[in-house]
Coordinates of N, CA and C in Angstrom, one line a residue:
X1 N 0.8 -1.2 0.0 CA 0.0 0.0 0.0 C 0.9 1.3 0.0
X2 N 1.8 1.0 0.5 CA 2.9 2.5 0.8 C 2.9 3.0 -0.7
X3 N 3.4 1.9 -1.6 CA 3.9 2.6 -3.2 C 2.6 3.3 -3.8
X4 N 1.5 3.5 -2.8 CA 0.5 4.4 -3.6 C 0.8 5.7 -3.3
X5 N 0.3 6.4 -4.1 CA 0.2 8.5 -3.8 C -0.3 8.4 -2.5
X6 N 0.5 8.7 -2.0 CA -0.3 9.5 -0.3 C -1.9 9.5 0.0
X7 N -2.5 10.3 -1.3 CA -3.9 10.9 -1.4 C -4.8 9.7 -1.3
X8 N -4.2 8.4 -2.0 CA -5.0 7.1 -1.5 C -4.9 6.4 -0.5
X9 N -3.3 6.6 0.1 CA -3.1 6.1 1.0 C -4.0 6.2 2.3
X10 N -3.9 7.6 2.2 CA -4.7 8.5 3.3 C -5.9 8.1 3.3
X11 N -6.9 7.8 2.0 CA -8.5 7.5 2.1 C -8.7 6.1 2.9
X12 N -7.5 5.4 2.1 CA -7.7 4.1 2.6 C -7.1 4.0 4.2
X13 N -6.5 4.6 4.8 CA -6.4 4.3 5.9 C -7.8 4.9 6.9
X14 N -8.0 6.3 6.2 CA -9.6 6.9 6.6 C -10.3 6.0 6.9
X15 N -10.4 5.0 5.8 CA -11.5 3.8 5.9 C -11.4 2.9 6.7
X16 N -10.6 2.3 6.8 CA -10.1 1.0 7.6 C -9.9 1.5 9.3
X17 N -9.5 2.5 9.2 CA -9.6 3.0 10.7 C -11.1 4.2 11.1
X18 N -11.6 3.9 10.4 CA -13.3 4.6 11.0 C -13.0 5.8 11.0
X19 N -12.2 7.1 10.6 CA -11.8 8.0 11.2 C -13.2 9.0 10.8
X20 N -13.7 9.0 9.9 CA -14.8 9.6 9.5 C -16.4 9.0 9.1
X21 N -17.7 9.7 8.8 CA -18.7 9.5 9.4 C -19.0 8.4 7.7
X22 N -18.1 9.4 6.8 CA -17.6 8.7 5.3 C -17.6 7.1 5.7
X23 N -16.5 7.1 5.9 CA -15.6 5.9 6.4 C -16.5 4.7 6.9
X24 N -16.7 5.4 8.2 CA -18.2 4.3 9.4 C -19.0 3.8 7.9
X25 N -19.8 4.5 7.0 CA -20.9 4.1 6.2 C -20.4 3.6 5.3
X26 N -19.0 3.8 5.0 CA -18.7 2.9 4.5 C -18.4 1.4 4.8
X27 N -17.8 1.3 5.9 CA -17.7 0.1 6.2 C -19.0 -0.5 6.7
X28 N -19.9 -0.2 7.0 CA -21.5 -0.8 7.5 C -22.2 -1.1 5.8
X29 N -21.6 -0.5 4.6 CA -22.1 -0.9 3.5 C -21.0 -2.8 3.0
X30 N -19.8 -2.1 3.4 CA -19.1 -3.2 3.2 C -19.7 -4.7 3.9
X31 N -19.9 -4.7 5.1 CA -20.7 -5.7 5.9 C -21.9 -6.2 5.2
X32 N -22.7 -4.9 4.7 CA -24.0 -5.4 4.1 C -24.0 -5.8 2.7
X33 N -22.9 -5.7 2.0 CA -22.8 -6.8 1.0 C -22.4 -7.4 1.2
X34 N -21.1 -8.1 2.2 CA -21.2 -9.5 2.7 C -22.2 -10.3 2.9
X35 N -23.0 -9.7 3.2 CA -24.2 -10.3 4.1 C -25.0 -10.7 3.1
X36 N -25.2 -9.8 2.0 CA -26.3 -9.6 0.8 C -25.6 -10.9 0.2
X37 N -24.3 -11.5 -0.1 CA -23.9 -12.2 -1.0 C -23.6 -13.5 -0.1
X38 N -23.7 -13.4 1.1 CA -24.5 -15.2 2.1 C -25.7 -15.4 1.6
X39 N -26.8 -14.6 1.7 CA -28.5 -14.8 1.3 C -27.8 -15.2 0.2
X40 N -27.2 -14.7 -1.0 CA -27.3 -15.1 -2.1 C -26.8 -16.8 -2.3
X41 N -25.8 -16.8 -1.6 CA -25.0 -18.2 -1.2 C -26.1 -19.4 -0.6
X42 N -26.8 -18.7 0.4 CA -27.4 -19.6 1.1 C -28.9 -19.9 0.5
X43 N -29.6 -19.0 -0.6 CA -30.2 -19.7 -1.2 C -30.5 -20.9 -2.5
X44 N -29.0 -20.8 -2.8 CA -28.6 -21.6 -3.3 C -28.0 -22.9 -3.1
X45 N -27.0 -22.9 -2.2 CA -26.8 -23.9 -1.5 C -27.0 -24.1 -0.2
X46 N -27.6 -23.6 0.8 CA -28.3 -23.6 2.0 C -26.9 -23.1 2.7
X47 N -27.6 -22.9 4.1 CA -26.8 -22.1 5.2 C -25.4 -22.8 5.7
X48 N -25.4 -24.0 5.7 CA -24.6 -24.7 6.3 C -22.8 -24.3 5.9
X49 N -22.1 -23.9 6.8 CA -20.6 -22.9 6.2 C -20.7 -21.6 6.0
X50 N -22.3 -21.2 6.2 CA -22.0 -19.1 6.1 C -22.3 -18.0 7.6
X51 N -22.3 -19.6 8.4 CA -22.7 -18.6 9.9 C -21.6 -17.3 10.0
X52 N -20.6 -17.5 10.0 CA -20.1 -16.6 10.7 C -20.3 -15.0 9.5
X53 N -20.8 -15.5 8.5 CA -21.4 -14.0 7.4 C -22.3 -13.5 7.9
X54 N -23.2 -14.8 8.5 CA -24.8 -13.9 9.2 C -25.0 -13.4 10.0
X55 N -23.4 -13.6 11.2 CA -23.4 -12.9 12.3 C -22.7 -11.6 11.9
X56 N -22.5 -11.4 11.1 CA -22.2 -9.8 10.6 C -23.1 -9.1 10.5
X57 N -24.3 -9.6 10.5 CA -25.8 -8.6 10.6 C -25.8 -7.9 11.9
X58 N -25.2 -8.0 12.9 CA -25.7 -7.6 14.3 C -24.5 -6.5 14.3
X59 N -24.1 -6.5 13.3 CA -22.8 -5.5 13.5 C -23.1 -3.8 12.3
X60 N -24.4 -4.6 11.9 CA -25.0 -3.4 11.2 C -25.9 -2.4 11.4
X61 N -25.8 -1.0 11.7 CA -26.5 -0.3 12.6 C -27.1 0.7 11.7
X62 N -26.4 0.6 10.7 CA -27.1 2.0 9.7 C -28.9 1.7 9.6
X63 N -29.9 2.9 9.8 CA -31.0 2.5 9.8 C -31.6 2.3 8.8
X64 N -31.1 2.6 7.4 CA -31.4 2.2 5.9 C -31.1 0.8 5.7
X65 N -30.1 0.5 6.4 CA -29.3 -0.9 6.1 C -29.6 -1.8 6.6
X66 N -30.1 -1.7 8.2 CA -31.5 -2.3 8.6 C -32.8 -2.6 7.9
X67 N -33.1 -1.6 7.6 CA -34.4 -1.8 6.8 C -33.9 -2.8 5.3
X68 N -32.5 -2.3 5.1 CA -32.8 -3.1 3.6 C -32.8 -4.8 4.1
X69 N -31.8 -5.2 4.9 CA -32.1 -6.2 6.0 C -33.3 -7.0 5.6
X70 N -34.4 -6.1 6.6 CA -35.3 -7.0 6.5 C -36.2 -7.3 5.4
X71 N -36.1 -6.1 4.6 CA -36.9 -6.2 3.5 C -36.1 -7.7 2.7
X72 N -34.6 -7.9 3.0 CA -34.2 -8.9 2.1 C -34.6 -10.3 2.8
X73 N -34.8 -10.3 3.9 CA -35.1 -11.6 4.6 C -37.1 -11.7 4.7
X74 N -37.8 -10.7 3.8 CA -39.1 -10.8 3.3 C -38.8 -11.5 2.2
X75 N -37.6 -11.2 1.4 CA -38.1 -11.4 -0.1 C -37.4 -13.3 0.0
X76 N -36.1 -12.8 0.8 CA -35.5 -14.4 0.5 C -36.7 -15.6 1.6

């Protein structure tokens, strides 16, 4: 990561260390496509090997991301 420009350096470290409100929403989106791409996994081949993806739901607090949440566990 160092051999990058500073200017990415810098975002990427922003991100990975929460430093901004940017950053937080970003990584609660990062979660919720994990999550989004277990449902996808697990309706295909069923749950068995994706617990520890599902327990990444409890770590998602955004309240849009919630909602999308449950709307996906209506549809799946």
């Amino acid at each position: 990561m160092k051999e990058l420009p500073n200017s990415y350096y810098e975002i990427w470290e922003e991100f990975i260390e929460g430093k901004s409100e940017e950053a937080k929403l970003m990584q609660q989106i990062d979660k919720f496509e994990m999550l989004l791409q277990a449902y996808e996994y697990a309706a295909i081949y069923g749950k068995e090997k994706l617990e520890e993806f599902f327990e990444e739901e409890k770590n998602i607090e955004h309240p849009f991301l919630v909602s999308l949440i449950k709307e996906m566990k209506n549809i799946l």
